[in-house]
PDB file of C-alpha atoms in Angstrom:
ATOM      1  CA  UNK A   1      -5.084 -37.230  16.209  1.00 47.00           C
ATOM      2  CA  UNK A   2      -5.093 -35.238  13.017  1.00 49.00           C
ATOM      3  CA  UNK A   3      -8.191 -35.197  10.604  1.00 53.00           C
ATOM      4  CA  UNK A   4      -8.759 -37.404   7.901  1.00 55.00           C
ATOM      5  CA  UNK A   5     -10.193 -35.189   4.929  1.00 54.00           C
ATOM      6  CA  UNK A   6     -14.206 -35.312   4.160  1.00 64.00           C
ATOM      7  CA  UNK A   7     -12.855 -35.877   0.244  1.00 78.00           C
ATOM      8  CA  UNK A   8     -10.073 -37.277  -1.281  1.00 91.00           C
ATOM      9  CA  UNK A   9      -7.310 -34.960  -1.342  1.00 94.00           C
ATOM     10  CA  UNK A  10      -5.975 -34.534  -4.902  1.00 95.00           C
ATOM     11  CA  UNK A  11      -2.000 -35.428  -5.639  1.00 96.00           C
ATOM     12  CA  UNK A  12       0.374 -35.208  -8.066  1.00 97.00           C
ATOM     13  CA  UNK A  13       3.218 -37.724  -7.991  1.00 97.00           C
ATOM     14  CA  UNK A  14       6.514 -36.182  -9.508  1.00 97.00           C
ATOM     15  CA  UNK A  15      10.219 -38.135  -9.838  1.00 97.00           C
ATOM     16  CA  UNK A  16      12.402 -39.168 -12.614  1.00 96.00           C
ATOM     17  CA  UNK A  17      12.110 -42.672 -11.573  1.00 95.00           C
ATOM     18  CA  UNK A  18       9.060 -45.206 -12.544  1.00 96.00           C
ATOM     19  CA  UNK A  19       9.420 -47.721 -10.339  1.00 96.00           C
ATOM     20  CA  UNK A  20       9.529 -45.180  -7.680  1.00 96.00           C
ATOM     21  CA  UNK A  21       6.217 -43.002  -9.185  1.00 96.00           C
ATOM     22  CA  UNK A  22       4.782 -46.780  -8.994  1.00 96.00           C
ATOM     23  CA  UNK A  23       5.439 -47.784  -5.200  1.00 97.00           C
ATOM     24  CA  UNK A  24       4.699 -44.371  -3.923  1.00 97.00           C
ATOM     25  CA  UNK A  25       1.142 -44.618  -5.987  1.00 96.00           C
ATOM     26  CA  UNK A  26      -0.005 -47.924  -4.529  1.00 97.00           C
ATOM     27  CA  UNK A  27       1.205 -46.630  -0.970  1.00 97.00           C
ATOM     28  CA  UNK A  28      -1.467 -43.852  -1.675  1.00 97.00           C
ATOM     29  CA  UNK A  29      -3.923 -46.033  -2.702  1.00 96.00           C
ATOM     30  CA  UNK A  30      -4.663 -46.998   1.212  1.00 95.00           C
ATOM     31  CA  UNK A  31      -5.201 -43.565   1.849  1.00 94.00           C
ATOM     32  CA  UNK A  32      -7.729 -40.816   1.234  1.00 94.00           C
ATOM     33  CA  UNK A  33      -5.831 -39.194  -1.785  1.00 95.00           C
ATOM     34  CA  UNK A  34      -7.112 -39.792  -5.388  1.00 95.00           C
ATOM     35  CA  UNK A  35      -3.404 -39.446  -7.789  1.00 97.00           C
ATOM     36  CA  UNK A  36      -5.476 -37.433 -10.758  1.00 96.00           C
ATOM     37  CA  UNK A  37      -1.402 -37.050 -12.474  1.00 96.00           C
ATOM     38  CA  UNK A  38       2.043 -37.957 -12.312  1.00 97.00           C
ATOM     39  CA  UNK A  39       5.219 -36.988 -14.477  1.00 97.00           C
ATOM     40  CA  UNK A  40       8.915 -37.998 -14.661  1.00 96.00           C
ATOM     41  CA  UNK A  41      10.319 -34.669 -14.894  1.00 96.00           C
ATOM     42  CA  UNK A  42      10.453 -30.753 -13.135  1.00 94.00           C
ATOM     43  CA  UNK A  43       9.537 -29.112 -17.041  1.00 94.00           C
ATOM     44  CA  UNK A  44       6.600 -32.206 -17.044  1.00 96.00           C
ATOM     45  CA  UNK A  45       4.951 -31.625 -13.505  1.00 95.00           C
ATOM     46  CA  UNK A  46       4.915 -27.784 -14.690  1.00 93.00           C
ATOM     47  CA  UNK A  47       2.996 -28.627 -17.781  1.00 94.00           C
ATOM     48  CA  UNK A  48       0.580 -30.928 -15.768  1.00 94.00           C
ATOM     49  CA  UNK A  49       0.099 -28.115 -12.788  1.00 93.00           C
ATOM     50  CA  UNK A  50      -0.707 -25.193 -15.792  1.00 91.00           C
ATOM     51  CA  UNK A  51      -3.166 -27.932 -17.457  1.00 92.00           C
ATOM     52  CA  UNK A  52      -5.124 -28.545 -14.031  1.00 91.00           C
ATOM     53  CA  UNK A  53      -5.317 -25.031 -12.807  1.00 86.00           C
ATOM     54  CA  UNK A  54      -6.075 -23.979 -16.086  1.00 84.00           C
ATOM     55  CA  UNK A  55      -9.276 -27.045 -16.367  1.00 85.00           C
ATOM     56  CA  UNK A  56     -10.037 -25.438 -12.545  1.00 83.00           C
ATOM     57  CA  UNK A  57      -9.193 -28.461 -10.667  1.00 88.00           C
ATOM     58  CA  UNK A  58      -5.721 -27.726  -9.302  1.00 89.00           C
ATOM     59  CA  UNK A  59      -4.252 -30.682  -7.120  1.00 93.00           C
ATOM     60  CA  UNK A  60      -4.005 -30.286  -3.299  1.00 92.00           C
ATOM     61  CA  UNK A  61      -1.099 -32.045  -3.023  1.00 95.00           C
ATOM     62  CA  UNK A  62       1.952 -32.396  -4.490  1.00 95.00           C
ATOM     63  CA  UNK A  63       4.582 -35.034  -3.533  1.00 97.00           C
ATOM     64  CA  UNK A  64       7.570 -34.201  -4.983  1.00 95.00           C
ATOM     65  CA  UNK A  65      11.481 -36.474  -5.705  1.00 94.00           C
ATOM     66  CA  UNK A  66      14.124 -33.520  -5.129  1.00 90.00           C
ATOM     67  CA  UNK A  67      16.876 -34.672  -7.678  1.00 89.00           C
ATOM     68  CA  UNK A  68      15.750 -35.199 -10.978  1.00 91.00           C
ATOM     69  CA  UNK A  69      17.788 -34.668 -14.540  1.00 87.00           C
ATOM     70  CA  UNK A  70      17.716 -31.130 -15.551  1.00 86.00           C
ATOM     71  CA  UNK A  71      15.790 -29.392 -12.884  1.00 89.00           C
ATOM     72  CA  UNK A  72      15.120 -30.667  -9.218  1.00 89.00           C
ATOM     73  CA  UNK A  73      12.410 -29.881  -7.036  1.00 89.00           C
ATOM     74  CA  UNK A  74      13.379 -26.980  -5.848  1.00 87.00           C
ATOM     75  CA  UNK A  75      14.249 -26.050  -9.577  1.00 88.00           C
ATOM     76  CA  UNK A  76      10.199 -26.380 -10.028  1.00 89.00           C
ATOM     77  CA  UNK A  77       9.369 -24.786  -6.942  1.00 86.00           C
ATOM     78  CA  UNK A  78      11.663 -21.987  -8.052  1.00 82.00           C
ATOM     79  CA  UNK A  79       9.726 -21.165 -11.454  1.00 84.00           C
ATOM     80  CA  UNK A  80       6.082 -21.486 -10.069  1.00 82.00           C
ATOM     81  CA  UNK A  81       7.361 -18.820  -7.208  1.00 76.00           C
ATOM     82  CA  UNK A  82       8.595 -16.425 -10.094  1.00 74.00           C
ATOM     83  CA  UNK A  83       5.593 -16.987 -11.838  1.00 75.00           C
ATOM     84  CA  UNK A  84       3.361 -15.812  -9.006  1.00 71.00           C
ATOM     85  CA  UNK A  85       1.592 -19.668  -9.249  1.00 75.00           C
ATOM     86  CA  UNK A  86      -0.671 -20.607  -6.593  1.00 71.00           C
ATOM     87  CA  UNK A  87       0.494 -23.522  -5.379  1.00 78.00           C
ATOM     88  CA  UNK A  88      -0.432 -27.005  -3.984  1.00 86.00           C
ATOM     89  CA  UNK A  89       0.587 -28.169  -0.707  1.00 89.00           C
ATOM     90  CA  UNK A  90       4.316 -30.182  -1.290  1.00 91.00           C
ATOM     91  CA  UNK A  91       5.488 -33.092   0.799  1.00 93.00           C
ATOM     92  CA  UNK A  92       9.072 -34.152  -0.264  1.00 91.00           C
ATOM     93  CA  UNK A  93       9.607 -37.560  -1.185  1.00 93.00           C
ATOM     94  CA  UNK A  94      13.468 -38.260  -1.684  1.00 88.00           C
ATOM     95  CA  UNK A  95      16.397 -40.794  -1.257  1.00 85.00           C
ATOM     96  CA  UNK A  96      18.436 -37.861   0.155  1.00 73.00           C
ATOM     97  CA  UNK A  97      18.284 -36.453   3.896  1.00 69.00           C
ATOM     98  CA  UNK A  98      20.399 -33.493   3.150  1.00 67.00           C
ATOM     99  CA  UNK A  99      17.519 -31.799   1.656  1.00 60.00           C
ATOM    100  CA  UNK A 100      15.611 -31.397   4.762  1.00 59.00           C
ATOM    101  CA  UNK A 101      16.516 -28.021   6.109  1.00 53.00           C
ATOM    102  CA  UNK A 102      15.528 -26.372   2.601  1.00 61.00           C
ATOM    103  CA  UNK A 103      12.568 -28.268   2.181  1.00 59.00           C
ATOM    104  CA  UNK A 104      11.709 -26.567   6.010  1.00 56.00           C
ATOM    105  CA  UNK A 105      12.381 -23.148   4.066  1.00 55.00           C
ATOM    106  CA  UNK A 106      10.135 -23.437   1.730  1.00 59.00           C
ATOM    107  CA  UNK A 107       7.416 -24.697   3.941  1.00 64.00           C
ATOM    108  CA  UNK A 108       7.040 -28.420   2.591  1.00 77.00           C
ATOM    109  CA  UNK A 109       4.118 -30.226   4.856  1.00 82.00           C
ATOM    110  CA  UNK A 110       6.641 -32.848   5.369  1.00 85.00           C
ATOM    111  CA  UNK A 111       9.417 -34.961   3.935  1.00 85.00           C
ATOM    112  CA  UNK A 112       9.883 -38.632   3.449  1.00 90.00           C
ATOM    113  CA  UNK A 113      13.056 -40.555   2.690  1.00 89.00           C
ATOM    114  CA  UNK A 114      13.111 -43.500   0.177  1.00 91.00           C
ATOM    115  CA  UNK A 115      11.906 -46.272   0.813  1.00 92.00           C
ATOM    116  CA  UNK A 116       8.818 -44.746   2.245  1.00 94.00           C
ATOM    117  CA  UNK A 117       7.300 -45.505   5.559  1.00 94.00           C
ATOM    118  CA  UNK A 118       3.942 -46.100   5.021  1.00 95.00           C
ATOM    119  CA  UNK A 119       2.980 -45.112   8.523  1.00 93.00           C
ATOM    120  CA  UNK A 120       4.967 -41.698   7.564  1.00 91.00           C
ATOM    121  CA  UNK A 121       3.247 -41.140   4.875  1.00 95.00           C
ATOM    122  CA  UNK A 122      -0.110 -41.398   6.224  1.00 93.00           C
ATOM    123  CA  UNK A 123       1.023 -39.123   8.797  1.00 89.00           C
ATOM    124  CA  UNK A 124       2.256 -36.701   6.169  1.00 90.00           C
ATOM    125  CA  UNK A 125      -1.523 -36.713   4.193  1.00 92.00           C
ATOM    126  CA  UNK A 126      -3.171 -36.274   7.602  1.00 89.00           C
ATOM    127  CA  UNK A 127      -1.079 -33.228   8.244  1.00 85.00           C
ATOM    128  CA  UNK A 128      -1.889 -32.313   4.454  1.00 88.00           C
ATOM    129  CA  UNK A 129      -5.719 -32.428   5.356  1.00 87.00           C
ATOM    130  CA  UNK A 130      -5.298 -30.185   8.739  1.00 83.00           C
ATOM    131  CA  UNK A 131      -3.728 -27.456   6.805  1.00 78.00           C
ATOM    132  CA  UNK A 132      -6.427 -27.858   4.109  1.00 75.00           C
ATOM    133  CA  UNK A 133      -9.219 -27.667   7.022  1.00 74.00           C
ATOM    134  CA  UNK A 134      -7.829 -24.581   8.472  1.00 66.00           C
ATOM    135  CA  UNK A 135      -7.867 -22.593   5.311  1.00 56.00           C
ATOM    136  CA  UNK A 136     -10.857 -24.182   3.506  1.00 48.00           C
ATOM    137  CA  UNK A 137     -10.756 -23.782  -0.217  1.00 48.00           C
ATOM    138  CA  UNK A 138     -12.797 -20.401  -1.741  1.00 46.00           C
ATOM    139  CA  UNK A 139     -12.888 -19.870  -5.482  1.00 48.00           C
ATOM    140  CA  UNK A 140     -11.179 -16.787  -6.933  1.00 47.00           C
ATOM    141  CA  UNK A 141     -13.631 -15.024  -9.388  1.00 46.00           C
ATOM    142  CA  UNK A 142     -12.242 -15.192 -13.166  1.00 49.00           C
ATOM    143  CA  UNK A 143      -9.445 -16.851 -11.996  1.00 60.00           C
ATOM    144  CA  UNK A 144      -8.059 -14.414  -9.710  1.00 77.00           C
ATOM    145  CA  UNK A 145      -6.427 -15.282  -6.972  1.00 81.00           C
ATOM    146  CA  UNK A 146      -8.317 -15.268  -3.783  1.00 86.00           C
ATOM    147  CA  UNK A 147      -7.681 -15.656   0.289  1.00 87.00           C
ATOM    148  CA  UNK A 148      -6.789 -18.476   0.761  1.00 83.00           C
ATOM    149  CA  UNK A 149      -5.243 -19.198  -2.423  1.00 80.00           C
ATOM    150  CA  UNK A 150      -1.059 -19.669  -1.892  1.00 76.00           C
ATOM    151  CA  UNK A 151       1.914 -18.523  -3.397  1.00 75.00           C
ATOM    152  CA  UNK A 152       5.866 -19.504  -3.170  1.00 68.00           C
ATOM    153  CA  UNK A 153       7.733 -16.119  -2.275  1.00 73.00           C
ATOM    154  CA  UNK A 154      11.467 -15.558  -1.929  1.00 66.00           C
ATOM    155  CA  UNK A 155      13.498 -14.091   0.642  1.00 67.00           C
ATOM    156  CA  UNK A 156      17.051 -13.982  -0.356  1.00 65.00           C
ATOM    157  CA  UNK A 157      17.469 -17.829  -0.485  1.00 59.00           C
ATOM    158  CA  UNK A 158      14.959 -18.653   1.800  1.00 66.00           C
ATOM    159  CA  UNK A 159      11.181 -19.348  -0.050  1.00 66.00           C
ATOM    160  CA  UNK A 160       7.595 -19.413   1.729  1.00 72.00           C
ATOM    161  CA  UNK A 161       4.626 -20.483   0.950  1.00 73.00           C
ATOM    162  CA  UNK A 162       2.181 -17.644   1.904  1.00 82.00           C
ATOM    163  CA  UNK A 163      -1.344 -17.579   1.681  1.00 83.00           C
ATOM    164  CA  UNK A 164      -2.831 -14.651   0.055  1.00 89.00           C
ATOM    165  CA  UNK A 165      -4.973 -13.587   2.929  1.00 91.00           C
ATOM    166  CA  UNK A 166      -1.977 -13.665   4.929  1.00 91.00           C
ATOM    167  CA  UNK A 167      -0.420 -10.758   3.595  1.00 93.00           C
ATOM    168  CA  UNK A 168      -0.847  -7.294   4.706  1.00 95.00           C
ATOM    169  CA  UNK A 169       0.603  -5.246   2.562  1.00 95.00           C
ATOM    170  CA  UNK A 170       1.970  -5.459  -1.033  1.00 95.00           C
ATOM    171  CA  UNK A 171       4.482  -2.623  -1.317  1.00 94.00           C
ATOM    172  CA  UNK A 172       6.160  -1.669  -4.898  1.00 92.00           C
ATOM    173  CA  UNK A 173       9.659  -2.083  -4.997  1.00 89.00           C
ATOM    174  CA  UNK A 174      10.666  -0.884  -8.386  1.00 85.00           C
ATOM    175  CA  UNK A 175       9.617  -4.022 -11.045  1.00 82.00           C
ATOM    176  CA  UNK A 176       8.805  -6.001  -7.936  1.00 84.00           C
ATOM    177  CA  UNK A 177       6.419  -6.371  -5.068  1.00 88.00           C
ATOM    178  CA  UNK A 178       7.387  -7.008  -1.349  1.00 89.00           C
ATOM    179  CA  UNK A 179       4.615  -8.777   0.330  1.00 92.00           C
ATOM    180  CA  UNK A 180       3.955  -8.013   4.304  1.00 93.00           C
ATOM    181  CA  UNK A 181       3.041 -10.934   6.012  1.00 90.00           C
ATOM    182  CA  UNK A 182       3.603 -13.512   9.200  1.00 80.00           C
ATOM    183  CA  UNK A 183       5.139 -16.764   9.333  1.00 69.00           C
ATOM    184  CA  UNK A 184       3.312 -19.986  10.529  1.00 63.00           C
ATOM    185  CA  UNK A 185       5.465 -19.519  13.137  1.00 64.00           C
ATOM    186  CA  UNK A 186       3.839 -15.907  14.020  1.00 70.00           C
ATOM    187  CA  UNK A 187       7.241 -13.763  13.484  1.00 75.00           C
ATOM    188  CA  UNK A 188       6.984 -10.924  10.779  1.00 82.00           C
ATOM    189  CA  UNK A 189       8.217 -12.054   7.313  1.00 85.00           C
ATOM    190  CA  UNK A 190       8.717  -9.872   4.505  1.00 86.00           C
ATOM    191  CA  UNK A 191       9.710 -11.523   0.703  1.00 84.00           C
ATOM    192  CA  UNK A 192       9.511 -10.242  -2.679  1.00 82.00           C
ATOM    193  CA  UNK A 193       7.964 -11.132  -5.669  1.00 79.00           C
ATOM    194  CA  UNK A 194       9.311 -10.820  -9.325  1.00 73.00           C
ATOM    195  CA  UNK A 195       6.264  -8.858 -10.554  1.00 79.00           C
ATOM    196  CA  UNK A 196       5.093  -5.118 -10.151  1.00 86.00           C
ATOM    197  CA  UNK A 197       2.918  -3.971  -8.347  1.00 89.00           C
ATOM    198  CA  UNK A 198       0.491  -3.559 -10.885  1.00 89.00           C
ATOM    199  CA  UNK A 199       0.874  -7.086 -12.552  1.00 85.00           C
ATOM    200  CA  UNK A 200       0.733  -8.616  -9.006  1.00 86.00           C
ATOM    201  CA  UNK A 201      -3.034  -6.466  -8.395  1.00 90.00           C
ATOM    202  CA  UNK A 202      -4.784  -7.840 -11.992  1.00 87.00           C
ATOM    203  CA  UNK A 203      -3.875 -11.493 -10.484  1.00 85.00           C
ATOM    204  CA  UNK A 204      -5.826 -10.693  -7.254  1.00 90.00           C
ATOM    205  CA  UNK A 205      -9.503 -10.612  -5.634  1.00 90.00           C
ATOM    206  CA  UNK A 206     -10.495  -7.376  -5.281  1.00 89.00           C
ATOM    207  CA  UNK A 207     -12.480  -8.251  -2.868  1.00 89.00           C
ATOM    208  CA  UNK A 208      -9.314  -9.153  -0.542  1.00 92.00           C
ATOM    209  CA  UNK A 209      -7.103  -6.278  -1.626  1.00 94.00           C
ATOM    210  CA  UNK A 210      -7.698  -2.820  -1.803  1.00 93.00           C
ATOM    211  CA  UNK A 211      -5.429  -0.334  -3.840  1.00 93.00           C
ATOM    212  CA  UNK A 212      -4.100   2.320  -0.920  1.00 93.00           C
ATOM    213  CA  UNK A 213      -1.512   4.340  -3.147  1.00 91.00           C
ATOM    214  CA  UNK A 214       1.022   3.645  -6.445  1.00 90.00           C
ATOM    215  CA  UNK A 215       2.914   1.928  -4.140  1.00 93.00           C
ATOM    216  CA  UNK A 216       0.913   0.229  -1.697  1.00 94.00           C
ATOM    217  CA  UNK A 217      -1.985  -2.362  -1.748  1.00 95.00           C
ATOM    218  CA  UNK A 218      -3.686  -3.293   1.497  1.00 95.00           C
ATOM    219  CA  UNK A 219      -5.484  -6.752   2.758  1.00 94.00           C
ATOM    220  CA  UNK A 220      -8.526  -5.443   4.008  1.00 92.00           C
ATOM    221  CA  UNK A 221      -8.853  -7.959   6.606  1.00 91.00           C
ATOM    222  CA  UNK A 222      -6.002  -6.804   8.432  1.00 93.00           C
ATOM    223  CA  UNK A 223      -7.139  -3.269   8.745  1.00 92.00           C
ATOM    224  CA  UNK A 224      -8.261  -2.523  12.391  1.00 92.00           C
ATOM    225  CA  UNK A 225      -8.246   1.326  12.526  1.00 92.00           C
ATOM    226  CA  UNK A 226      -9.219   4.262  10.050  1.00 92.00           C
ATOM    227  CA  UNK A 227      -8.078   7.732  10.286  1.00 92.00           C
ATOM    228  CA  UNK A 228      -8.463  10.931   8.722  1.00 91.00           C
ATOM    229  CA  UNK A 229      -5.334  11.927   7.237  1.00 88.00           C
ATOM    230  CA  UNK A 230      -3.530  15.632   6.750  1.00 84.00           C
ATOM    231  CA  UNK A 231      -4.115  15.574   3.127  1.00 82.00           C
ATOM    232  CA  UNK A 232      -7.315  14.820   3.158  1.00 84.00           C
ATOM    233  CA  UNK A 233      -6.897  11.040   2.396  1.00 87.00           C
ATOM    234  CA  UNK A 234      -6.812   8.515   5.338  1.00 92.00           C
ATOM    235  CA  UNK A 235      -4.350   6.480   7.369  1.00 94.00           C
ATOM    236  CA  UNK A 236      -4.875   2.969   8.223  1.00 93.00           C
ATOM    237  CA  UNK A 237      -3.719   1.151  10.776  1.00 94.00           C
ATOM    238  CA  UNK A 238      -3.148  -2.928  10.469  1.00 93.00           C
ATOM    239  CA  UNK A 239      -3.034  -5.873  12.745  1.00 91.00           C
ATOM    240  CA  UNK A 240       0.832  -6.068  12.643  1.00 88.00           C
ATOM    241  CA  UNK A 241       1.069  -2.580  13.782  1.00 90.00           C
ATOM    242  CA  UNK A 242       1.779  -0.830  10.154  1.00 92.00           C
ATOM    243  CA  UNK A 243       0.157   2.440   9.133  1.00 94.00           C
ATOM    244  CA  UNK A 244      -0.424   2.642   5.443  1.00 94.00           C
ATOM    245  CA  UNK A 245      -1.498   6.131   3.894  1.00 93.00           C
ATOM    246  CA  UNK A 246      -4.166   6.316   1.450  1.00 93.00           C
ATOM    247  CA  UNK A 247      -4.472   9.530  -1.113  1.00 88.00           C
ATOM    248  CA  UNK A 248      -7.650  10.918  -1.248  1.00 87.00           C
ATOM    249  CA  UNK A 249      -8.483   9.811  -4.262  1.00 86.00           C
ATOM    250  CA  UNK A 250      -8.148   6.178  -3.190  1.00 90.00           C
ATOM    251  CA  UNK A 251      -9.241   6.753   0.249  1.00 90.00           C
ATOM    252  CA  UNK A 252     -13.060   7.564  -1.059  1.00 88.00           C
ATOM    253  CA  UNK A 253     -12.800   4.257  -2.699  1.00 87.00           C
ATOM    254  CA  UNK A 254     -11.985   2.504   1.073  1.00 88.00           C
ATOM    255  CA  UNK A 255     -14.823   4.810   2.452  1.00 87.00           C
ATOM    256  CA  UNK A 256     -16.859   3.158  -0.177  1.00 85.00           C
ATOM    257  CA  UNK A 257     -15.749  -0.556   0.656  1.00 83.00           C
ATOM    258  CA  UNK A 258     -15.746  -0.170   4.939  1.00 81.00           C
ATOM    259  CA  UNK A 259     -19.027   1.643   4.466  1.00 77.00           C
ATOM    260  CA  UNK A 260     -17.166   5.055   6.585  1.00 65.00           C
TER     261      UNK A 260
END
């Protein structure tokens, strides 16, 4: 069976319709998830996400119509990706099956067709409290973004939802950053992200990242080798079988954090 959460797991109800917002909340209401905001709209449910995260009490959960007037779901999705927003865990909620295979894509938790099952849904919040447990939550300092904190990347049309300690390597690629990284499914993904690779460092812990070159950043937990380098810097080896060259002047600074 999967585990009920020891707290009740935050959500934010999004469609267009009220009567809909309205069923789906007093479904919830027989499970452990506490509905701290709803909206009727992709432009609202951004507004709401930027006021929680910005009052430090982001949702966990976000369940989420897919056609709605202006934007859809994905729309939203779309602009919290290109933002480099950490994001909430998303479980569709939609009148339309079609949707499935991109919802899959971008690594929804689940997704329920209108009217909703109730036994479906619980399953869907139980499977939204594993993922939780396996990648507890750990505050960022100053609002950084820390390991287990997750972003929506793209890859071509295809989107993931990666957490940050996750990645292995954030390589520059012009005005954008490709980040390193496996797939739940344990194959090696690479996506990119519309912000340089300097932007992309200010938004992260330093303690999970450490600057290797101008065009690479490494996640020191992936590093499982060290070696002295021609030039004098070093060469490290990572857990996906990358080698990543420091210079010397930023290899003294990963003598300084691996105690070499």
């Amino acid at each position: 069976p999967l585990p009920m959460p020891d707290r009740p797991l935050r959500a934010v109800v999004v469609d267009d319709e009220r009567l809909a917002r309205r069923e789906l909340r007093a479904l919830l209401a027989a499970e452990p998830v506490e509905v701290v905001a709803e909206a009727a709209d992709a432009d609202a449910a951004d507004a709401v996400l930027a006021r929680l995260d910005a009052d430090g009490a982001p949702p966990d959960v976000l369940f989420l119509d897919v056609q709605m007037p202006e934007r859809t779901g994905f729309d939203l999705l779309d602009g919290l990706a290109e933002a480099g927003r950490p994001m909430p865990d998303v479980v569709f909620v939609t009148a339309y099956d079609e949707h499935a295979l991109r919802a899959f894509r971008v690594s929804a938790v689940d997704y329920l067709l209108k009217p909703v099952d109730p036994a479906a849904l619980a399953e869907a919040v139980a499977r939204v409290a594993a993922r939780r447990a396996e990648a507890p939550e750990a505050p960022a300092p100053t609002g950084r973004l820390g390991a287990d904190d997750r972003v929506f990347v793209k890859d071509g049309d295809r989107m993931h939802l990666v957490r940050i300690g996750d990645v292995r390597r954030f390589e520059s690629v012009g005005n954008y950053t490709r980040l390193h990284f496996r797939s739940a499914g344990g194959r090696r993904e690479r996506a990119v992200v519309a912000r340089s690779l300097t932007a992309l460092e200010e938004r992260l812990d330093p303690a999970v990242v450490v600057r290797a070159s101008r065009s690479d950043l490494v996640g020191l937990g992936h590093v499982v080798g060290v070696d002295e380098a021609a030039s004098g810097g070093l060469v490290v080896r990572l857990d996906d079988g990358q080698a990543v060259e420091f210079s010397r002047r930023r290899a003294q600074d990963l003598r300084d954090r691996l105690s070499l």
